[in-house]
CSV table of C-alpha atoms in Angstrom, one decimal:
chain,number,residue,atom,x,y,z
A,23,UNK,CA,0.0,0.0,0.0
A,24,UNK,CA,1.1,3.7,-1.1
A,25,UNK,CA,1.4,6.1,1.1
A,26,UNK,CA,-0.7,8.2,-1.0
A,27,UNK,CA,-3.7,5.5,0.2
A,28,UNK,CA,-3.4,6.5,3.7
A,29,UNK,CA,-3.5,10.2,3.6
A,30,UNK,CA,-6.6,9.6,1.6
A,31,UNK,CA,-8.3,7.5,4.2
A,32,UNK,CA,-7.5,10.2,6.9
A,33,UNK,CA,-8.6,13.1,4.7
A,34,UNK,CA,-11.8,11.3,3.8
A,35,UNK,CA,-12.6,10.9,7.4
A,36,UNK,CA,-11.7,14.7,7.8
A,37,UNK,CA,-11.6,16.6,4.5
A,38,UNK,CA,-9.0,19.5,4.2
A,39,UNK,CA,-11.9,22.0,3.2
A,40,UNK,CA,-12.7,21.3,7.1
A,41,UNK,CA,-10.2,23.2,8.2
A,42,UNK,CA,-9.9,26.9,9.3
A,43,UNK,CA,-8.3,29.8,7.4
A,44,UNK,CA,-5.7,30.3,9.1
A,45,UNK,CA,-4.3,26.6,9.3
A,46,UNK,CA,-2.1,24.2,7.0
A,47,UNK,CA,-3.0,21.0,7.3
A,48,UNK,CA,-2.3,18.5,5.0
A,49,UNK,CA,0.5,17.2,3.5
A,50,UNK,CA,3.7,18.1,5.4
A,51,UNK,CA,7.1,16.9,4.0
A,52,UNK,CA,7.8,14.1,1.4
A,53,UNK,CA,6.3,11.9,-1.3
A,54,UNK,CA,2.9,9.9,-1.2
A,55,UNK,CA,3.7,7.5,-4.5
A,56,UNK,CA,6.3,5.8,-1.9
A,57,UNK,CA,4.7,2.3,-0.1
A,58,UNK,CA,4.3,2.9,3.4
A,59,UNK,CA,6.1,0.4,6.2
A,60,UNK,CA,4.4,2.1,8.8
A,61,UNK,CA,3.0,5.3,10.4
A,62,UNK,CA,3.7,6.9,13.8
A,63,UNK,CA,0.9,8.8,14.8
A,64,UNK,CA,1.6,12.0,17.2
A,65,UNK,CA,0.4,15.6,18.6
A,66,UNK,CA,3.2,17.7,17.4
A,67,UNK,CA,6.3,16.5,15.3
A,68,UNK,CA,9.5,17.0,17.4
A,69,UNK,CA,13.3,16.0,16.1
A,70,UNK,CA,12.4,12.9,19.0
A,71,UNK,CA,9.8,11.8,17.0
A,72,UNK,CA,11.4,12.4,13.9
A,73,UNK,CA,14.1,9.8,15.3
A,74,UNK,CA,11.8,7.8,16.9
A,75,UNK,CA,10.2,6.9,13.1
A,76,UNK,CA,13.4,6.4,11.7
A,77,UNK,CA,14.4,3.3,14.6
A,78,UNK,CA,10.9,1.6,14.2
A,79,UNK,CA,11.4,2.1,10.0
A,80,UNK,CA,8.5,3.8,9.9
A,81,UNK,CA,8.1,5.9,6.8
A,82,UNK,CA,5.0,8.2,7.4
A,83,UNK,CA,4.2,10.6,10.6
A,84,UNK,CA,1.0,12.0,10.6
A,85,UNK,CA,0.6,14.7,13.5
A,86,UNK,CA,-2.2,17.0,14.9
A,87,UNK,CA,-0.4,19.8,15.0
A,88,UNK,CA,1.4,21.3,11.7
A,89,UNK,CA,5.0,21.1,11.6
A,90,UNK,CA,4.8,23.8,9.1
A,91,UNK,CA,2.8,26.5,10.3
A,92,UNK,CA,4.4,29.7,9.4
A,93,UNK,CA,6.2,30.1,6.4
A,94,UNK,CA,10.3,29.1,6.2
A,95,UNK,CA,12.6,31.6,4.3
A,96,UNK,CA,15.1,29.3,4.5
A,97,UNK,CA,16.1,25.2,5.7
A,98,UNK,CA,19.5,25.8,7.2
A,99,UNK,CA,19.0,23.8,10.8
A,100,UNK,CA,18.7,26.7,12.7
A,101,UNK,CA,15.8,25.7,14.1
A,102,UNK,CA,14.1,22.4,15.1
A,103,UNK,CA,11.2,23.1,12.5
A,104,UNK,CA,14.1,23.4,9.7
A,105,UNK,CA,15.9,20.5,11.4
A,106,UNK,CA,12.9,18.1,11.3
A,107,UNK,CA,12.0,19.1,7.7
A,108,UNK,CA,16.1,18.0,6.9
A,109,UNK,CA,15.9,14.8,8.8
A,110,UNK,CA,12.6,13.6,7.2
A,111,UNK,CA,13.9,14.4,4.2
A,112,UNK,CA,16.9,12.6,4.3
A,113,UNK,CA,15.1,9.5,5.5
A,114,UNK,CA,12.6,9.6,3.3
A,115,UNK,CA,10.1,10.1,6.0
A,116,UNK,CA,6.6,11.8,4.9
A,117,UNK,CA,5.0,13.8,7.5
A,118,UNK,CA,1.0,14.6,7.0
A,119,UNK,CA,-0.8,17.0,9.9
A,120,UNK,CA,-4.2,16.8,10.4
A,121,UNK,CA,-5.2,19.7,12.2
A,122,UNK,CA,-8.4,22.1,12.4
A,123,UNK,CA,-10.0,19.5,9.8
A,124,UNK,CA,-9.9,16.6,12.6
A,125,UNK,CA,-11.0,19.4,15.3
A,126,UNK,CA,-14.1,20.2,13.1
A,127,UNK,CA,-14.6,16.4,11.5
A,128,UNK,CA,-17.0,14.2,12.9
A,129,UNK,CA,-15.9,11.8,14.7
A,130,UNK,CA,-12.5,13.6,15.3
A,131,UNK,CA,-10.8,14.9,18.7
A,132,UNK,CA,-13.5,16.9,20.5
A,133,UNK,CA,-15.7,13.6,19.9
A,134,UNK,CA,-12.2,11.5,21.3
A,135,UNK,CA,-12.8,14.0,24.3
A,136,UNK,CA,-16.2,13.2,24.7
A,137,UNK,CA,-15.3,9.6,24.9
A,138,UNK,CA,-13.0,9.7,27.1
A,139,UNK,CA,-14.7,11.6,29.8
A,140,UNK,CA,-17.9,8.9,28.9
A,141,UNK,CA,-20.2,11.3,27.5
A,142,UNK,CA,-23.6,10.6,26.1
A,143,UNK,CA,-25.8,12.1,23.2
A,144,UNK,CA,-22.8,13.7,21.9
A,145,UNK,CA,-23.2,16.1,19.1
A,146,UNK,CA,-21.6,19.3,17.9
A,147,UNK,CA,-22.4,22.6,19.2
A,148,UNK,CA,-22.4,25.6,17.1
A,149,UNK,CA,-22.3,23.6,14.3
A,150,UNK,CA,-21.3,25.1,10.8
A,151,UNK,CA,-21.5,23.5,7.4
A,152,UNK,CA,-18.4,23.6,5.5
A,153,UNK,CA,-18.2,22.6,1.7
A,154,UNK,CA,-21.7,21.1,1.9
A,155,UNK,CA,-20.1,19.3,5.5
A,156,UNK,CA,-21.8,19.7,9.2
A,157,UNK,CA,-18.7,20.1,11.3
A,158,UNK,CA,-18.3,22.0,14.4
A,159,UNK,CA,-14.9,23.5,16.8
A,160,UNK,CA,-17.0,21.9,19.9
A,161,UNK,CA,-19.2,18.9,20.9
A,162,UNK,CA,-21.5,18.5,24.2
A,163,UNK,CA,-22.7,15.6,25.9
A,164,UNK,CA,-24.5,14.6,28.7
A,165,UNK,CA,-22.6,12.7,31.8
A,166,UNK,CA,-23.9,8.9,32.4
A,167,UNK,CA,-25.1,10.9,36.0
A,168,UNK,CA,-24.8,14.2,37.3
A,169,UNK,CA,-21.8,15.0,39.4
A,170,UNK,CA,-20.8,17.3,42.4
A,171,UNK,CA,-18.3,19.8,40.8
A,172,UNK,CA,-15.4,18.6,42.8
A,173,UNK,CA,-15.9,15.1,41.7
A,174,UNK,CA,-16.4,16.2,38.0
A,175,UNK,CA,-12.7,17.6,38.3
A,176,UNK,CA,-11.2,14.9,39.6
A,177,UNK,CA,-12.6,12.6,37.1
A,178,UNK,CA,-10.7,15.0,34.7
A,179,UNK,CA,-7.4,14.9,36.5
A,180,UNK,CA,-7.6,11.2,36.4
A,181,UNK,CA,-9.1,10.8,32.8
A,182,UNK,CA,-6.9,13.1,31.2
A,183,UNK,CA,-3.4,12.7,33.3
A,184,UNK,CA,-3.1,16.4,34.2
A,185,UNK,CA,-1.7,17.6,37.9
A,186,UNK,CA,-4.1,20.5,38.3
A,187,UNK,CA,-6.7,22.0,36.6
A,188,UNK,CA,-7.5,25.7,36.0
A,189,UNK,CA,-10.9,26.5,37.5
A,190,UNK,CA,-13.4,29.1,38.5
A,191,UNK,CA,-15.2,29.1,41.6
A,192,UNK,CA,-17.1,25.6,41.9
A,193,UNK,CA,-20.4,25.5,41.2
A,194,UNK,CA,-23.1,25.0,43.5
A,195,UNK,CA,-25.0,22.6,41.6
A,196,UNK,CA,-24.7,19.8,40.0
A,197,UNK,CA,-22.8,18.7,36.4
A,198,UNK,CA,-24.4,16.9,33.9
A,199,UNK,CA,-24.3,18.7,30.7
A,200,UNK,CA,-20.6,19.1,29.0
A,201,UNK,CA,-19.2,21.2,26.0
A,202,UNK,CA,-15.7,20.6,24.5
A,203,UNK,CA,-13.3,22.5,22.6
A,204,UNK,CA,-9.9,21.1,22.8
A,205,UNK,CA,-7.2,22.9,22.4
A,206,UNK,CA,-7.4,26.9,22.5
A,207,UNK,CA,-11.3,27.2,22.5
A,208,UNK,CA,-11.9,30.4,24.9
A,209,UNK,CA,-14.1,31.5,21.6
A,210,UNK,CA,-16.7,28.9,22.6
A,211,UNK,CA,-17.6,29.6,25.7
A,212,UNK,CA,-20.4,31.9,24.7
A,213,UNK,CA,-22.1,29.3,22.7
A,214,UNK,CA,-21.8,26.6,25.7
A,215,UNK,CA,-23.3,29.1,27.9
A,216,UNK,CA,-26.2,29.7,25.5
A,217,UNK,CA,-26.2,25.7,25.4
A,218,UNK,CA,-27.3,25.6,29.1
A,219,UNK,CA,-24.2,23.8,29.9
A,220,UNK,CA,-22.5,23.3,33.5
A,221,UNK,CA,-19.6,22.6,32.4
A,222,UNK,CA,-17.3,23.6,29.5
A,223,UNK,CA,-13.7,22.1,29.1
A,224,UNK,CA,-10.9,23.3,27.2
A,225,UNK,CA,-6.7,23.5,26.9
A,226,UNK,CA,-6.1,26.7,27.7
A,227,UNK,CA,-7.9,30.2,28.3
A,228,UNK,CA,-6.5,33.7,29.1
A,229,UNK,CA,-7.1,35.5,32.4
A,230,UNK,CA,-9.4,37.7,31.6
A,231,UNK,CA,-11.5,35.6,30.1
A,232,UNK,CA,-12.7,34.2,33.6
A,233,UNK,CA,-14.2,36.4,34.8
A,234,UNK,CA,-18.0,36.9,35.3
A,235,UNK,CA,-19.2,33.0,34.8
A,236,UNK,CA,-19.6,32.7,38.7
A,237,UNK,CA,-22.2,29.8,39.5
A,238,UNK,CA,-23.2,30.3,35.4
A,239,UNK,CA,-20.8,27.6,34.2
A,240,UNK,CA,-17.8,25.4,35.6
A,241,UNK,CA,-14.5,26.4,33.3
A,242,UNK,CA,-12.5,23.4,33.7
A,243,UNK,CA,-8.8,24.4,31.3
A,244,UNK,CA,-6.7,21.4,31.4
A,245,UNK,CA,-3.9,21.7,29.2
A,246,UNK,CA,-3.3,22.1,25.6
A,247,UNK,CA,-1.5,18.6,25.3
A,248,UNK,CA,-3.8,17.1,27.4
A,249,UNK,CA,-7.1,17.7,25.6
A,250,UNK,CA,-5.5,16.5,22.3
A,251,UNK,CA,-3.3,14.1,23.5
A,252,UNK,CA,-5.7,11.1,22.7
A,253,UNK,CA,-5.8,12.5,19.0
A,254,UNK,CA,-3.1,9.6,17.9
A,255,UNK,CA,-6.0,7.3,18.9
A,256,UNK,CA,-8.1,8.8,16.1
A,257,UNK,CA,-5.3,8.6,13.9
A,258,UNK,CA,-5.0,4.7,14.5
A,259,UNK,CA,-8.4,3.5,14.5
A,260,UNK,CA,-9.1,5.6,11.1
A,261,UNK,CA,-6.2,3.6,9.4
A,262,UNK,CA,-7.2,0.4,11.5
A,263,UNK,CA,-10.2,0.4,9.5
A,264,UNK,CA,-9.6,1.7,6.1
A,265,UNK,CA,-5.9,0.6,5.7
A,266,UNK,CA,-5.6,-2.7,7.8
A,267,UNK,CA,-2.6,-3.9,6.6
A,268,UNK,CA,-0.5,-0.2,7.8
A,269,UNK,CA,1.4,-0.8,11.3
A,270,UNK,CA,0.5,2.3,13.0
A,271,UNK,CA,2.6,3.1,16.5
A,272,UNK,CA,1.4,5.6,18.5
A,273,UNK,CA,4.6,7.6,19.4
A,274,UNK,CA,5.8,7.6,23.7
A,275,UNK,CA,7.3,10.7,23.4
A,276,UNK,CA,5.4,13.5,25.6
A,277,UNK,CA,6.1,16.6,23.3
A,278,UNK,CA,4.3,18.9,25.4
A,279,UNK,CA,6.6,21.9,25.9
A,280,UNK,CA,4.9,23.3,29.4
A,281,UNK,CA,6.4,21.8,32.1
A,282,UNK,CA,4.6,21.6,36.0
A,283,UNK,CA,7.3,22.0,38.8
């Protein structure tokens, strides 16, 4: 199988007319006509990662996160962007990012979220229609059974591996209905308000930005890496089923650059 058959399966579960304006998904680095031997599937593609493909002789990385996101005036090595283009290249590696396509898909990370919290009746939540396609930044769900606030969060430190989580005050009710944005999604807190949700969970919001929700609706900001770091598990069971034969590895290298001391 080509490599060129794999990036289709993944871009047919989450079409590059899905993503935003702003973004470059798509394909990365390298040639698709080449058969694959594998693919390591990843958030963000990091010289590790780059080496890690190269020791398990996998030719394909396909990563959440662009590698190339702002233009490069030049491919010297003077950075690790310009250093992982170099090595890719000279191992023949292909690298394909799926980005704001798999955050708006169906299916894609915020419904991975969903899943991994246990949500039910999930669906997208100021949904849009791209290119004739319903897709949507956020999904919201209900929980199997309401929760005290405090429980709620702890559930998210253990379901999601992070040491803290950034919080306003607690509410004073219970949680049941949850909206999703992974990643940066401060823009959708509005529109989970207006959904009558308790709760709304995201990777990271600005200070500001707080304020004035007090006993409206439980912020719960976890991490950037940590509310797309099941996105790999996308990645695999998309290939799983349309390209069987593929070896897919999910990469163990934690690329998230914000360290907790």
């Amino acid at each position: 199988m080509k490599i060129k058959e794999v990036v289709a399966a993944l871009e047919r579960f989450a079409p590059l007319p899905l993503q935003e304006d702003w973004d470059n998904a798509g394909l990365q680095v390298g040639l698709t006509e080449t058969e694959v031997s594998g693919a390591l599937l990843c958030l963000d593609v990091t010289e590790a990662v780059v080496d890690e493909a190269i020791s398990n002789g996998l030719n394909l990385i396909v990563s959440h996160h662009p590698l190339l996101f702002r233009k490069l005036r030049s491919i010297t090595g003077a950075d690790e962007v310009q250093r992982c283009v170099i090595k890719a290249l000279k191992n023949d590696i292909t690298i394909l990012s799926m980005h704001t396509n798999m955050d708006n898909a169906p299916g894609g990370v915020n419904y991975k979220i969903a899943e991994k919290m246990g949500l039910n009746d999930v669906r997208f939540f100021a949904a849009k229609e791209q290119n004739g396609i319903e897709c949507g930044s956020g999904t919201i769900g209900t929980l199997p059974a309401p929760m005290d606030s405090s429980d709620f969060i702890s559930m998210l430190k253990e379901r999601f591996q992070v040491e803290s989580v950034q919080t306003n005050e607690l509410l004073n009710r219970k949680i049941e209905r949850v909206a999703i944005c992974g990643g940066s999604g401060a823009f959708l807190l509005g529109d989970a308000i207006s959904e009558k949700a308790d709760a709304f969970l995201t990777g990271e919001m600005h200070y500001h930005e707080f304020f004035d929700h007090e006993q409206q609706i439980q912020i719960c900001v976890i991490g950037h890496y940590q509310s797309e770091q099941y996105t790999a598990e996308v990645f695999r069971d998309i290939i799983a089923k349309a390209c069987p034969q593929v070896r897919t590895q999910i990469t163990t290298i934690n690329t998230n650059p914000i360290k907790y001391l």
